[in-house]
């Protein structure tokens, strides 16, 4: 089954009477590619995603699988994430996994790429529980790898050792195991053993 990603042009929203500097700032905010696969759209974060992002990020099952999402989720945390994702000087790009083409939610997960030194990037992702088992993480990551929006020479990723399903997503996408490590999980309030992976892009 061919699930190659296509880069699609992202339409700029109607400026709605904004001043020229505000229009330029809005253009900069969405200066990030959108990818369409057979079943998904990976697109930049929009203000209208805030409610569903809040719902899923507040789910303990999601938070425990990440390093940075706290639980309980503090008021305003999701709004801050949206602002950061849209900021022209951001150090990472955030894509919404929009699974509406396959009848799932238009916010079914998130993929993040954080820039590192030497043309390398860190990959992070999570999938909302209602979409678990639909294999959308694999399809979303394949699109990011094919597009390579940071033009990275290598990508790195880290998963908790009690989440082997996420590890399989990475190895199926061509990531290679580098070794064991540990990192702090805000939701768990503890340091958790991890597996570290890498994938050469060139």
Coordinates of C-alpha atoms in Angstrom, one line a residue:
X1 CA 0.0 0.0 0.0
X2 CA 1.5 3.3 -1.1
X3 CA 1.4 5.9 1.7
X4 CA 3.9 8.3 0.4
X5 CA 3.5 11.8 1.7
X6 CA 2.8 14.8 -0.5
X7 CA 3.7 18.3 0.5
X8 CA 0.7 20.6 0.1
X9 CA 0.6 24.3 0.0
X10 CA -0.8 25.8 3.1
X11 CA -3.3 28.6 2.6
X12 CA -2.8 31.7 4.6
X13 CA -6.0 32.6 6.6
X14 CA -7.9 35.8 5.8
X15 CA -6.0 38.6 7.7
X16 CA -9.3 40.0 8.8
X17 CA -8.2 43.7 9.0
X18 CA -4.9 43.0 10.7
X19 CA -2.1 45.6 10.2
X20 CA 0.8 44.9 7.8
X21 CA 3.2 43.9 10.6
X22 CA 0.5 41.6 12.1
X23 CA 0.0 40.0 8.7
X24 CA 3.7 39.4 8.3
X25 CA 3.8 37.8 11.8
X26 CA 0.9 35.5 10.9
X27 CA 2.6 34.5 7.7
X28 CA 5.8 33.7 9.6
X29 CA 3.8 31.6 12.2
X30 CA 2.7 29.2 9.5
X31 CA 6.0 29.0 7.6
X32 CA 6.0 25.2 8.0
X33 CA 5.1 22.5 5.5
X34 CA 1.9 20.5 5.6
X35 CA 2.0 16.8 4.5
X36 CA -0.8 14.7 3.2
X37 CA -0.6 10.9 3.3
X38 CA -3.2 8.3 2.2
X39 CA -5.1 8.7 5.5
X40 CA -3.7 11.7 7.3
X41 CA -2.9 15.4 7.1
X42 CA 0.1 16.6 9.1
X43 CA -0.3 20.4 9.5
X44 CA 0.9 23.2 11.8
X45 CA -1.0 23.9 15.0
X46 CA -4.0 26.2 14.7
X47 CA -5.8 28.1 17.5
X48 CA -8.9 26.0 16.8
X49 CA -7.0 22.9 17.9
X50 CA -6.7 24.1 21.5
X51 CA -9.7 22.4 22.9
X52 CA -8.9 18.9 21.7
X53 CA -5.2 19.3 22.5
X54 CA -6.2 20.2 26.0
X55 CA -8.5 17.1 26.2
X56 CA -5.8 14.7 25.1
X57 CA -2.9 16.3 26.9
X58 CA -4.9 16.1 30.1
X59 CA -5.2 12.4 29.7
X60 CA -2.9 10.6 32.1
X61 CA -2.2 7.9 29.5
X62 CA -0.8 10.5 27.1
X63 CA 1.1 12.5 29.7
X64 CA 2.8 9.4 31.2
X65 CA 4.1 8.5 27.7
X66 CA 5.9 11.9 27.3
X67 CA 8.7 13.6 29.0
X68 CA 7.2 17.1 29.3
X69 CA 3.4 17.0 29.6
X70 CA 2.5 17.5 33.3
X71 CA -0.4 15.8 35.1
X72 CA -2.7 17.3 36.1
X73 CA -2.4 19.7 33.3
X74 CA -2.0 23.3 34.6
X75 CA -4.5 26.0 33.4
X76 CA -3.1 27.8 30.3
X77 CA -0.5 25.1 29.5
X78 CA -2.1 24.2 26.2
X79 CA -2.6 27.8 25.1
X80 CA 1.1 28.4 25.8
X81 CA 2.0 25.4 23.7
X82 CA -0.1 26.8 20.8
X83 CA 1.6 30.2 21.1
X84 CA 5.0 28.6 21.2
X85 CA 4.3 26.4 18.2
X86 CA 3.2 29.4 16.1
X87 CA 6.0 31.7 17.2
X88 CA 8.3 32.7 14.3
X89 CA 11.4 32.2 16.5
X90 CA 10.5 28.8 17.7
X91 CA 13.2 26.2 18.1
X92 CA 10.9 23.3 17.2
X93 CA 8.2 22.6 14.7
X94 CA 4.9 21.0 15.8
X95 CA 2.5 19.1 13.5
X96 CA -1.0 18.1 14.3
X97 CA -1.9 14.6 13.2
X98 CA -5.2 15.2 11.5
X99 CA -6.9 11.9 11.0
X100 CA -10.2 13.3 9.7
X101 CA -9.6 11.8 6.2
X102 CA -10.0 8.3 7.8
X103 CA -13.0 9.3 10.0
X104 CA -11.0 10.0 13.1
X105 CA -10.5 13.3 15.0
X106 CA -8.9 16.3 13.3
X107 CA -6.6 16.3 16.4
X108 CA -5.5 12.7 16.8
X109 CA -1.9 13.3 17.9
X110 CA 1.2 15.4 17.6
X111 CA 4.6 15.1 16.0
X112 CA 7.4 17.5 17.1
X113 CA 10.9 18.1 15.6
X114 CA 13.3 20.0 17.8
X115 CA 16.4 21.4 16.1
X116 CA 19.8 20.4 17.5
X117 CA 23.4 21.3 16.6
X118 CA 25.1 20.0 13.5
X119 CA 22.0 19.7 11.3
X120 CA 20.4 17.2 13.6
X121 CA 16.9 17.0 15.1
X122 CA 15.0 15.3 18.0
X123 CA 11.7 13.6 17.1
X124 CA 8.9 13.4 19.6
X125 CA 5.3 12.2 19.1
X126 CA 2.1 11.0 20.8
X127 CA -1.2 9.7 19.7
X128 CA -4.5 10.3 21.3
X129 CA -6.1 7.2 22.9
X130 CA -9.1 7.1 20.6
X131 CA -6.8 6.5 17.7
X132 CA -4.6 3.9 19.3
X133 CA -4.4 0.7 17.2
X134 CA -5.0 2.6 13.9
X135 CA -1.2 2.7 13.1
X136 CA -1.3 6.4 12.5
X137 CA 2.0 7.1 14.3
X138 CA 3.9 5.0 11.7
X139 CA 2.2 6.8 8.8
X140 CA 2.8 10.2 10.4
X141 CA 6.5 9.6 11.1
X142 CA 7.0 8.2 7.6
X143 CA 5.7 11.5 6.2
X144 CA 8.0 13.5 8.3
X145 CA 11.0 11.3 7.4
X146 CA 10.2 11.6 3.7
X147 CA 9.7 15.4 3.9
X148 CA 12.7 15.9 6.2
X149 CA 11.6 19.5 6.8
X150 CA 14.7 20.4 8.9
X151 CA 17.0 19.0 6.2
X152 CA 18.5 17.1 9.0
X153 CA 21.4 14.7 8.5
X154 CA 20.2 12.6 11.4
X155 CA 17.2 12.2 13.7
X156 CA 17.2 11.0 17.3
X157 CA 14.3 9.7 19.4
X158 CA 13.8 8.4 22.9
X159 CA 11.0 6.2 24.3
X160 CA 10.3 4.9 27.7
X161 CA 11.1 1.2 28.1
X162 CA 7.6 0.5 29.4
X163 CA 6.2 1.7 26.0
X164 CA 7.5 -1.0 23.5
X165 CA 4.8 -0.1 21.0
X166 CA 6.5 3.3 20.5
X167 CA 9.8 1.6 20.1
X168 CA 8.4 -0.6 17.4
X169 CA 7.1 2.4 15.5
X170 CA 10.7 3.8 15.5
X171 CA 12.4 0.6 14.5
X172 CA 9.8 0.0 11.7
X173 CA 10.7 3.5 10.4
X174 CA 14.4 2.6 10.1
X175 CA 15.6 3.9 13.5
X176 CA 18.5 2.0 15.1
X177 CA 18.9 1.4 18.8
X178 CA 21.7 3.4 20.3
X179 CA 21.5 2.3 23.9
X180 CA 19.8 2.5 27.3
X181 CA 19.4 5.8 29.1
X182 CA 17.0 7.5 31.5
X183 CA 15.1 10.7 31.5
X184 CA 12.7 12.6 33.8
X185 CA 9.0 12.3 33.2
X186 CA 7.1 15.4 34.5
X187 CA 3.8 13.5 34.7
X188 CA 5.3 10.6 36.6
X189 CA 7.5 12.8 38.8
X190 CA 10.3 10.4 38.4
X191 CA 13.3 9.4 36.3
X192 CA 12.3 6.6 33.9
X193 CA 14.5 4.2 31.9
X194 CA 14.5 4.9 28.1
X195 CA 15.7 3.4 24.8
X196 CA 17.5 5.9 22.5
X197 CA 17.3 5.6 18.7
X198 CA 18.8 7.3 15.7
X199 CA 18.2 7.4 12.0
X200 CA 20.6 8.7 9.4
X201 CA 18.9 10.9 6.8
X202 CA 21.7 11.2 4.2

